[in-house]
Amino acid sequence: MDANMFMQHFINALGLGSLYGLIAIGYTMVYGILRLINFAHGDIFMLGAYFVFFATVQYKLPWALGAFIAVSGTIVCGLLVDRVAYRPLRGAPRISALISAIGVSFFIENLAVVVFSGMPRPVVQPPLLMEAFSLGGIRLVPLAIMVPAISFIIVAALLWMIYRTKSGLAMRSISFDIETTRLMGVSVDRIIAMAFAIGSGLAAIAGIMWALRYPRVEPFMGIMPGFKAFIAAVFGGIGSVPGAMLGGLSLGFVEIMSVAFFPRLSGYRDAFAFLLLVVILLVKPTGLMGEKLEDKI
Amino acid sequence: MERKQPMLEIKNLTVWYGSINAVKGIDVSINRGEIVTLIGANGAGKSSTIRAIAGLVKGCGGSIAFTGKDGRVTQLLGKQPEAMVRQGIAISPEGRRILPHLTTEENLLLGAYTLSDKAQISENMEYAYSLFPRLKERRRQKGGTLSGGEQQMLAVGRSLMSSPELLMLDEPSLGLAPILVDEVFEIIKTINTEGRTILLVEQNALAALKIAAKAYVLEVGSITIQGTGGELLANPKVKEAYLGG
């Protein structure tokens, strides 16, 4: 493989990995606070992709406006899931919330089949993002650069929020000791809602960019990316936001590079992600940047 | 005029944990500016009382009325802890409950969560540092790396960060070396003379009674003896049961 070819794969991996990372952040934030694996998160991602499809392809709105509507709509859905499916179970054993999460996931998927129809639908990519250009011998489209760039900017902003603002302080505090945090005057439900809103917003942004990269939407499109992002979150150390991004990038690189270097194994592409999960759980169960885990589901 | 109304008036408070009756209808009243102490053995219901005021227990009955500086009366029973803090009550919980992965400064800032005035927050922080200069030296250090005494100072300092009118200190001497116990009680007295009302829950009855204006003895969920700190120090029953004869 020559250097140019490698660079193409590298940028491709960077794009895919940062999308996994964006989705993984939603898993990791909710897990960090509630010790809940939000299985519906992949479906929230799917909703983001559908909303942007409807806004821009169906209703022909400009992409920027469509993206804004999609992100807002997805955040509302994420908050609704928390309110309806998780908040009533806050005091219940954790396994109840987990089962509720699986139920919500199936519900959203099948509701999407009913409402959006099960047929995959093509997304029309904005031509501006698809005009190929050459950069030092590598053929690129603007989208390939845009995806990781937007992702990194968002993650930087999120890290600033978590480490430099009062709400971020409350989030970091809740993840360790809910009761003491409440005693300091923090409304825990509000902070949890905030975590769901941020996670859903990032999933929507990932969904939009996913729909641009792989230009079609279908009701079950969230399942595989959702699983992989979950693996990315575990690999990076669940509960850690930088870890989720790192895990996402690692997964993107493993997936793209394994196929690039061993084209014959391309059929096993998805299996690599799960292999990574098995390996990390055996070697370092807390993940790359994870802190000590107490009891975990 | 509002002096007549106690700052915190607890009437017929009961606390249930399932079928266990931890507090069996107690009356406690705290006047503005006082140090009031609840003493008693482990499991007597001291912490349950505090937790009921804070809004951390579900199964409680009775009334907990708080009268603010402006004379407005608020019923705290059944409210969230957030409501308590916003009313002007802060707590230094039993076992300190420092967040070990946050720095000293971040722990203090968390205590000021309900405030939005930056100048007020930094003023409160300076006040906490002036009471506990050690905390200032350790301000970039993670809470988990502090010594027990420093963590206790941090818990008290953190509870001062929300500019509270009433401070509830739950077992501030627990697990401290005797010399540190004296230091902590000295500081509690200072905080009080600088204008804050204090509800002190203690197993160290001697130290608590010495600084308390009013004291209640709790035994298996009921108040058995009450009076001024001096009266209880002289009470033979208290002497025998809590002051080592």
Coordinates of C-alpha atoms in Angstrom, one line a residue:
Chain A
M1 CA 0.0 0.0 0.0
D2 CA 1.5 3.4 -1.0
A3 CA 1.4 6.4 1.2
N4 CA -1.4 8.1 -0.6
M5 CA -3.6 5.1 -0.3
F6 CA -2.8 4.9 3.4
M7 CA -3.7 8.6 3.9
Q8 CA -7.1 7.9 2.2
H9 CA -7.7 5.1 4.6
F10 CA -6.5 7.2 7.5
I11 CA -8.9 10.1 6.8
N12 CA -11.7 7.5 6.3
A13 CA -10.9 5.9 9.6
L14 CA -10.8 9.3 11.3
G15 CA -14.3 10.1 10.0
L16 CA -15.8 6.8 10.9
G17 CA -14.1 6.8 14.3
S18 CA -15.2 10.3 15.2
L19 CA -18.8 9.4 14.4
Y20 CA -18.5 6.3 16.7
G21 CA -17.0 8.6 19.3
L22 CA -19.9 11.1 19.1
I23 CA -22.4 8.4 19.7
A24 CA -20.3 6.8 22.4
I25 CA -20.3 10.0 24.4
G26 CA -24.0 9.6 24.8
Y27 CA -23.6 6.2 26.3
T28 CA -20.8 7.1 28.5
M29 CA -22.4 10.3 29.9
V30 CA -25.6 8.5 30.9
Y31 CA -23.7 5.5 32.2
G32 CA -21.4 7.8 34.2
I33 CA -24.3 9.4 36.0
L34 CA -27.0 6.7 36.2
R35 CA -25.0 3.5 35.7
L36 CA -27.5 2.8 33.0
I37 CA -26.7 1.5 29.5
N38 CA -29.1 3.4 27.4
F39 CA -29.8 0.8 24.7
A40 CA -32.2 3.2 22.9
H41 CA -29.2 5.5 22.1
G42 CA -28.6 3.9 18.7
D43 CA -32.2 4.5 17.8
I44 CA -32.0 8.1 18.9
F45 CA -29.1 8.3 16.4
M46 CA -31.4 6.8 13.8
L47 CA -34.1 9.4 14.6
G48 CA -31.5 12.2 14.0
A49 CA -30.7 10.8 10.6
Y50 CA -34.4 10.5 9.7
F51 CA -35.3 14.0 10.9
V52 CA -32.6 15.5 8.7
F53 CA -33.8 13.4 5.8
F54 CA -37.3 14.6 6.2
A55 CA -36.3 18.2 6.6
T56 CA -33.9 18.4 3.7
V57 CA -35.0 15.8 1.2
Q58 CA -38.7 15.6 1.8
Y59 CA -39.4 19.3 2.7
K60 CA -36.4 20.7 0.7
L61 CA -35.2 22.9 3.6
P62 CA -31.6 24.2 3.5
W63 CA -29.2 21.8 5.2
A64 CA -28.2 24.1 8.0
L65 CA -31.8 24.6 9.0
G66 CA -32.6 20.9 8.5
A67 CA -29.7 20.0 10.8
F68 CA -30.9 22.4 13.4
I69 CA -34.4 21.0 13.3
A70 CA -33.0 17.4 13.4
V71 CA -30.8 18.1 16.4
S72 CA -33.6 19.9 18.3
G73 CA -36.1 17.2 17.5
T74 CA -33.8 14.4 18.5
I75 CA -33.0 16.2 21.8
V76 CA -36.7 16.3 22.5
C77 CA -37.0 12.6 21.8
G78 CA -34.0 11.8 24.1
L79 CA -35.5 13.8 26.9
L80 CA -38.9 12.1 26.4
V81 CA -37.2 8.7 26.6
D82 CA -35.6 9.7 29.9
R83 CA -38.8 11.1 31.3
V84 CA -41.1 8.2 30.3
A85 CA -38.9 5.2 30.4
Y86 CA -36.1 5.9 33.0
R87 CA -37.1 8.5 35.4
P88 CA -40.1 6.5 36.9
L89 CA -37.5 3.7 37.6
R90 CA -34.9 5.9 39.3
G91 CA -35.4 4.2 42.6
A92 CA -35.9 0.8 41.2
P93 CA -33.2 -1.9 40.8
R94 CA -30.8 -1.1 38.0
I95 CA -31.8 -4.2 36.0
S96 CA -35.4 -2.7 35.7
A97 CA -34.1 0.4 33.9
L98 CA -31.9 -1.8 31.7
I99 CA -34.9 -3.9 30.6
S100 CA -36.9 -0.7 30.1
A101 CA -34.0 0.6 27.9
I102 CA -34.2 -2.6 25.7
G103 CA -38.0 -2.1 25.5
V104 CA -37.6 1.5 24.4
S105 CA -35.1 0.5 21.8
F106 CA -37.5 -2.1 20.2
F107 CA -40.3 0.4 20.5
I108 CA -38.5 3.2 18.7
E109 CA -37.3 0.9 15.9
N110 CA -40.7 -0.6 15.3
L111 CA -42.5 2.8 15.6
A112 CA -40.1 4.0 12.9
V113 CA -41.1 1.1 10.7
V114 CA -44.7 2.1 11.1
V115 CA -44.3 5.8 10.8
F116 CA -41.4 6.2 8.4
S117 CA -42.0 2.8 6.6
G118 CA -39.3 0.1 6.6
M119 CA -38.1 0.9 3.1
P120 CA -34.6 2.4 3.0
R121 CA -34.7 5.9 1.6
P122 CA -31.9 7.7 -0.3
V123 CA -30.5 10.9 1.1
V124 CA -29.5 13.5 -1.5
Q125 CA -26.1 14.8 -0.6
P126 CA -25.4 18.5 -1.0
P127 CA -23.2 18.7 -4.1
L128 CA -20.9 21.2 -2.4
L129 CA -19.8 18.6 0.1
M130 CA -19.1 16.1 -2.6
E131 CA -16.9 18.0 -5.0
A132 CA -13.7 16.1 -5.0
F133 CA -10.4 17.9 -4.8
S134 CA -6.8 17.0 -4.5
L135 CA -4.6 17.5 -1.5
G136 CA -1.0 16.5 -1.9
G137 CA -2.0 13.6 -4.2
I138 CA -4.9 12.5 -2.1
R139 CA -8.4 12.7 -3.6
L140 CA -10.8 14.1 -1.0
V141 CA -14.3 15.4 -0.7
P142 CA -15.0 18.2 1.7
L143 CA -17.3 15.9 3.7
A144 CA -14.4 13.7 4.6
I145 CA -12.7 16.6 6.3
M146 CA -15.8 18.1 7.7
V147 CA -16.9 15.1 9.7
P148 CA -13.8 14.8 11.9
A149 CA -13.4 18.5 12.2
I150 CA -17.0 19.1 13.4
S151 CA -16.6 16.2 15.8
F152 CA -13.5 17.4 17.4
I153 CA -14.8 20.9 17.8
I154 CA -17.9 19.5 19.5
V155 CA -15.9 17.3 21.8
A156 CA -13.6 20.2 22.7
A157 CA -16.6 22.3 23.6
L158 CA -18.1 19.5 25.6
L159 CA -14.9 18.9 27.6
W160 CA -14.8 22.6 28.3
M161 CA -18.4 22.4 29.6
I162 CA -17.6 19.4 31.8
Y163 CA -14.4 20.7 33.3
R164 CA -15.0 24.5 33.4
T165 CA -18.7 25.1 34.2
K166 CA -20.9 24.7 37.2
S167 CA -23.2 22.2 35.4
G168 CA -20.2 20.2 34.4
L169 CA -19.0 20.2 38.0
A170 CA -22.4 18.9 39.1
M171 CA -22.2 16.1 36.5
R172 CA -18.8 15.0 37.6
S173 CA -20.0 15.1 41.2
I174 CA -23.2 13.2 40.6
S175 CA -21.3 10.4 38.9
F176 CA -19.5 9.8 42.2
D177 CA -22.1 10.5 44.9
I178 CA -25.7 11.4 44.0
E179 CA -26.8 12.0 47.6
T180 CA -24.0 14.4 48.5
T181 CA -24.5 16.3 45.3
R182 CA -28.2 16.7 46.1
L183 CA -27.3 18.1 49.5
M184 CA -25.3 20.8 47.8
G185 CA -28.5 22.0 46.2
V186 CA -28.1 20.4 42.8
S187 CA -31.3 19.3 41.1
V188 CA -30.2 15.8 40.1
D189 CA -33.1 15.3 37.6
R190 CA -32.2 18.5 35.8
I191 CA -28.5 17.4 35.5
I192 CA -29.6 13.9 34.3
A193 CA -31.9 15.5 31.7
M194 CA -29.0 17.7 30.6
A195 CA -26.9 14.6 30.1
F196 CA -29.6 13.0 28.0
A197 CA -30.0 16.2 26.0
I198 CA -26.3 16.5 25.3
G199 CA -26.0 12.8 24.4
S200 CA -29.0 12.9 22.1
G201 CA -27.8 16.1 20.5
L202 CA -24.5 14.5 19.7
A203 CA -26.2 11.4 18.5
A204 CA -28.3 13.5 16.1
I205 CA -25.2 15.3 14.8
A206 CA -23.6 11.9 14.3
G207 CA -26.8 10.7 12.6
I208 CA -26.8 13.7 10.2
M209 CA -23.2 13.2 9.2
W210 CA -23.7 9.4 8.9
A211 CA -26.6 10.1 6.5
L212 CA -24.3 12.3 4.5
R213 CA -21.5 9.7 4.4
Y214 CA -23.7 6.7 3.7
P215 CA -26.5 8.4 1.9
R216 CA -29.6 6.5 3.0
V217 CA -31.8 6.1 6.1
E218 CA -33.7 3.1 7.4
P219 CA -35.3 2.3 10.7
F220 CA -32.7 -0.2 11.8
M221 CA -29.7 1.8 10.8
G222 CA -29.0 2.7 14.5
I223 CA -28.5 -0.8 15.7
M224 CA -25.0 -1.6 14.4
P225 CA -23.5 1.9 14.9
G226 CA -25.1 1.8 18.4
F227 CA -23.5 -1.4 19.3
K228 CA -20.1 -0.3 18.0
A229 CA -20.3 3.0 19.8
F230 CA -21.2 1.1 23.0
I231 CA -18.1 -1.0 22.4
A232 CA -16.1 2.2 21.8
A233 CA -17.4 3.6 25.1
V234 CA -16.4 0.4 27.0
F235 CA -13.0 0.3 25.2
G236 CA -12.2 3.9 26.1
G237 CA -13.4 3.4 29.6
I238 CA -17.1 3.8 30.2
G239 CA -17.9 7.0 32.1
S240 CA -15.0 8.9 30.6
V241 CA -15.9 11.4 27.8
P242 CA -12.3 11.7 26.4
G243 CA -12.2 7.9 26.6
A244 CA -15.4 7.6 24.5
M245 CA -13.8 9.7 21.8
L246 CA -10.6 7.7 22.0
G247 CA -12.5 4.4 21.9
G248 CA -14.5 5.6 18.9
L249 CA -11.4 6.5 17.0
S250 CA -9.7 3.2 17.9
L251 CA -12.7 1.3 16.6
G252 CA -12.8 3.3 13.4
F253 CA -9.1 2.6 12.8
V254 CA -9.4 -1.1 13.6
E255 CA -12.3 -1.4 11.3
I256 CA -11.0 0.5 8.3
M257 CA -7.3 -0.6 8.6
S258 CA -8.1 -4.2 9.0
V259 CA -10.1 -4.2 5.8
A260 CA -7.5 -2.0 4.1
F261 CA -4.6 -4.3 4.9
F262 CA -6.4 -7.6 4.7
P263 CA -9.0 -7.1 2.0
R264 CA -9.9 -10.8 2.2
L265 CA -11.2 -10.3 5.7
S266 CA -13.6 -7.5 4.7
G267 CA -16.6 -9.9 5.4
Y268 CA -15.5 -9.9 9.1
R269 CA -15.5 -6.1 9.3
D270 CA -18.1 -6.0 12.1
A271 CA -16.6 -8.9 13.9
F272 CA -13.4 -6.9 14.6
A273 CA -15.4 -4.5 16.8
F274 CA -16.6 -7.3 18.9
L275 CA -13.2 -8.9 19.0
L276 CA -11.9 -5.6 20.4
L277 CA -14.5 -5.7 23.1
V278 CA -13.6 -9.2 24.1
V279 CA -9.9 -8.3 24.2
I280 CA -10.3 -5.2 26.3
L281 CA -12.6 -6.9 28.7
L282 CA -10.0 -9.6 29.2
V283 CA -7.0 -7.4 29.4
K284 CA -8.2 -4.1 31.0
P285 CA -11.9 -4.3 31.9
T286 CA -11.9 -0.6 33.0
G287 CA -11.1 0.5 29.5
L288 CA -8.3 2.7 28.3
M289 CA -9.2 5.7 30.4
G290 CA -11.7 4.3 32.7
E291 CA -11.6 4.7 36.5
K292 CA -12.1 1.9 38.9
L293 CA -15.5 0.4 38.5
E294 CA -17.8 -0.6 41.3
D295 CA -20.6 -3.0 40.5
K296 CA -21.5 -2.7 36.9
I297 CA -24.3 -4.3 35.0
Chain B
M1 CA -40.5 40.8 66.0
E2 CA -39.4 37.7 64.1
R3 CA -37.2 36.9 67.1
K4 CA -40.2 35.3 68.8
Q5 CA -40.5 32.8 66.0
P6 CA -37.8 30.1 66.2
M7 CA -35.7 29.9 63.1
L8 CA -36.3 26.2 62.8
E9 CA -39.2 24.6 64.5
I10 CA -39.6 20.8 64.4
K11 CA -42.9 19.5 65.7
N12 CA -43.8 15.9 66.2
L13 CA -41.3 14.6 63.7
T14 CA -41.5 10.9 62.9
V15 CA -39.2 9.0 60.6
W16 CA -39.9 5.5 59.3
Y17 CA -37.5 3.3 57.3
G18 CA -40.0 0.6 56.2
S19 CA -41.3 -0.8 59.4
I20 CA -38.6 0.6 61.6
N21 CA -39.5 3.7 63.5
A22 CA -36.2 5.7 63.8
V23 CA -37.7 8.9 65.1
K24 CA -40.8 8.8 67.3
G25 CA -42.4 12.3 67.3
I26 CA -39.8 14.8 68.5
D27 CA -40.0 18.5 69.0
V28 CA -36.9 20.6 68.5
S29 CA -36.7 24.4 68.2
I30 CA -33.7 26.4 67.2
N31 CA -33.5 30.2 67.6
R32 CA -31.6 32.5 65.3
G33 CA -28.0 32.8 66.4
E34 CA -27.9 29.7 68.7
I35 CA -25.8 26.6 68.7
V36 CA -28.2 23.7 69.3
T37 CA -27.0 20.2 69.7
L38 CA -28.5 16.8 69.4
I39 CA -26.6 14.2 71.3
G40 CA -27.2 10.5 71.8
A41 CA -25.8 7.1 71.0
N42 CA -25.5 5.4 67.6
G43 CA -28.9 4.7 66.2
A44 CA -30.7 7.1 68.5
G45 CA -32.2 9.0 65.5
K46 CA -29.8 12.0 65.3
S47 CA -28.9 11.5 61.7
S48 CA -32.4 10.6 60.8
T49 CA -33.5 13.9 62.1
I50 CA -30.9 15.7 60.0
R51 CA -31.8 13.7 57.0
A52 CA -35.5 14.5 57.4
I53 CA -34.7 18.2 57.5
A54 CA -32.6 17.8 54.4
G55 CA -35.4 16.0 52.6
L56 CA -33.5 12.8 52.1
V57 CA -36.0 10.5 53.7
K58 CA -39.4 9.7 52.3
G59 CA -41.2 8.2 55.2
C60 CA -41.5 11.1 57.6
G61 CA -44.4 12.9 59.3
G62 CA -44.9 16.0 61.4
S63 CA -43.7 19.5 60.6
I64 CA -40.4 21.2 60.0
A65 CA -40.9 25.0 59.7
F66 CA -38.1 27.3 58.7
T67 CA -38.3 31.0 59.2
G68 CA -36.0 33.0 56.9
K69 CA -34.4 36.3 57.5
D70 CA -37.3 38.0 55.9
G71 CA -39.8 36.4 58.3
R72 CA -41.3 34.1 55.7
V73 CA -42.1 30.6 57.0
T74 CA -41.4 27.6 54.7
Q75 CA -42.5 24.0 55.4
L76 CA -39.4 21.9 54.6
L77 CA -41.0 18.5 55.3
G78 CA -41.3 16.5 52.0
K79 CA -39.3 19.0 50.0
Q80 CA -36.2 18.1 48.0
P81 CA -32.7 18.9 49.4
E82 CA -32.4 21.6 46.8
A83 CA -35.2 23.5 48.5
M84 CA -33.4 23.3 51.8
V85 CA -30.2 24.8 50.4
R86 CA -32.1 27.5 48.6
Q87 CA -33.9 28.5 51.8
G88 CA -30.5 29.1 53.5
I89 CA -29.7 25.8 55.2
A90 CA -26.5 23.9 54.5
I91 CA -25.2 20.6 55.7
S92 CA -21.9 19.0 56.4
P93 CA -22.9 15.4 56.2
E94 CA -21.9 12.5 58.4
G95 CA -18.8 10.9 57.1
R96 CA -17.7 14.2 55.4
R97 CA -18.7 12.9 52.0
I98 CA -15.9 14.7 50.2
L99 CA -15.9 14.0 46.5
P100 CA -12.5 12.3 46.2
H101 CA -12.0 12.9 42.5
L102 CA -12.6 16.6 42.6
T103 CA -10.0 19.1 43.9
T104 CA -10.4 21.0 47.2
E105 CA -11.4 24.0 45.2
E106 CA -14.0 22.1 43.1
N107 CA -15.5 20.6 46.3
L108 CA -15.9 24.1 47.7
L109 CA -17.4 25.4 44.4
L110 CA -19.9 22.6 44.5
G111 CA -21.0 23.9 47.9
A112 CA -21.8 27.2 46.2
Y113 CA -23.9 25.6 43.5
T114 CA -27.0 27.5 44.3
L115 CA -25.3 30.9 44.1
S116 CA -24.7 32.7 40.8
D117 CA -23.0 35.8 42.1
K118 CA -19.3 35.3 41.3
A119 CA -18.2 37.9 43.7
Q120 CA -20.2 36.3 46.5
I121 CA -18.7 32.9 45.7
S122 CA -15.2 34.1 45.8
E123 CA -15.9 36.0 49.0
N124 CA -17.3 32.8 50.6
M125 CA -14.3 30.9 49.4
E126 CA -11.9 33.4 51.0
Y127 CA -13.9 33.1 54.2
A128 CA -13.6 29.3 54.1
Y129 CA -9.9 29.6 53.5
S130 CA -9.5 32.1 56.3
L131 CA -11.1 29.6 58.7
F132 CA -9.1 26.7 57.3
P133 CA -5.8 28.0 55.9
R134 CA -4.7 24.4 55.3
L135 CA -7.4 24.1 52.6
K136 CA -5.9 26.9 50.7
E137 CA -2.6 25.2 50.6
R138 CA -4.3 22.1 49.3
R139 CA -6.7 23.8 46.9
R140 CA -5.4 22.1 43.8
Q141 CA -5.2 18.7 45.5
K142 CA -7.8 16.0 45.0
G143 CA -10.2 15.6 47.9
G144 CA -9.4 11.9 48.2
T145 CA -5.7 12.7 49.0
L146 CA -6.5 14.9 52.0
S147 CA -6.1 13.6 55.5
G148 CA -9.2 12.9 57.7
G149 CA -8.9 16.2 59.5
E150 CA -8.5 18.1 56.3
Q151 CA -11.5 16.4 54.8
Q152 CA -13.6 17.4 57.8
M153 CA -12.4 21.0 57.4
L154 CA -13.4 20.8 53.7
A155 CA -16.8 19.4 54.6
V156 CA -17.4 22.3 57.0
G157 CA -15.9 24.8 54.6
R158 CA -18.1 23.5 51.7
S159 CA -21.2 23.9 53.8
L160 CA -20.4 27.6 54.3
M161 CA -20.1 28.2 50.6
S162 CA -23.8 28.7 50.0
S163 CA -24.0 31.6 52.5
P164 CA -26.3 29.6 54.8
E165 CA -28.2 31.1 57.7
L166 CA -28.4 27.7 59.4
L167 CA -25.6 25.2 59.3
M168 CA -26.2 21.5 60.2
L169 CA -23.1 19.7 61.2
D170 CA -23.4 16.0 61.4
E171 CA -20.7 14.4 63.5
P172 CA -18.0 16.8 62.7
S173 CA -15.6 15.2 65.3
L174 CA -16.0 11.6 64.0
G175 CA -12.7 9.9 63.6
L176 CA -10.6 12.9 64.4
A177 CA -7.6 13.0 66.7
P178 CA -8.5 14.7 70.1
I179 CA -6.4 17.8 69.2
L180 CA -8.2 18.2 66.0
V181 CA -11.6 17.8 67.7
D182 CA -10.8 20.8 69.9
E183 CA -9.7 22.8 66.8
V184 CA -12.9 21.9 64.9
F185 CA -15.1 22.9 67.8
E186 CA -13.2 26.2 68.2
I187 CA -14.0 26.9 64.6
I188 CA -17.6 26.0 65.0
K189 CA -17.8 28.5 67.8
T190 CA -16.1 31.1 65.6
I191 CA -18.6 30.5 62.8
N192 CA -21.4 30.9 65.3
T193 CA -20.2 34.2 66.8
E194 CA -19.8 35.5 63.3
G195 CA -23.6 35.2 62.9
R196 CA -24.6 31.7 61.8
T197 CA -27.0 29.5 63.6
I198 CA -25.8 25.9 64.1
L199 CA -27.4 22.6 64.6
L200 CA -24.8 20.2 65.8
V201 CA -25.2 16.5 65.9
E202 CA -22.6 14.8 68.0
Q203 CA -21.5 11.7 69.7
N204 CA -18.8 13.6 71.5
A205 CA -21.3 15.0 74.1
L206 CA -18.8 16.8 76.3
A207 CA -17.4 18.9 73.5
A208 CA -20.8 19.6 72.0
L209 CA -22.5 20.6 75.3
K210 CA -19.7 23.0 76.2
I211 CA -20.4 25.2 73.2
A212 CA -24.2 24.6 72.9
A213 CA -26.9 27.1 74.0
K214 CA -29.5 24.4 74.0
A215 CA -29.2 20.6 73.9
Y216 CA -31.4 17.6 73.3
V217 CA -30.6 14.0 74.3
L218 CA -32.1 11.5 71.9
E219 CA -32.6 7.9 72.9
V220 CA -34.1 5.3 70.5
G221 CA -36.0 7.9 68.6
S222 CA -37.3 10.1 71.5
I223 CA -36.1 13.1 73.3
T224 CA -35.5 12.1 76.9
I225 CA -33.6 15.1 78.3
Q226 CA -33.4 18.7 77.2
G227 CA -32.1 22.0 78.5
T228 CA -29.2 24.4 78.2
G229 CA -25.8 23.1 77.5
G230 CA -24.8 23.9 81.1
E231 CA -27.8 22.2 82.5
L232 CA -27.1 19.0 80.6
L233 CA -23.4 19.1 81.6
A234 CA -24.5 19.1 85.2
N235 CA -27.3 16.5 84.8
P236 CA -26.3 13.3 86.6
K237 CA -28.1 11.1 84.0
V238 CA -26.3 12.8 81.1
K239 CA -23.0 12.6 83.1
E240 CA -23.4 8.9 83.6
A241 CA -24.6 7.9 80.1
Y242 CA -22.7 10.3 77.9
L243 CA -19.9 12.0 79.7
G244 CA -18.2 8.9 81.1
G245 CA -19.5 9.2 84.7

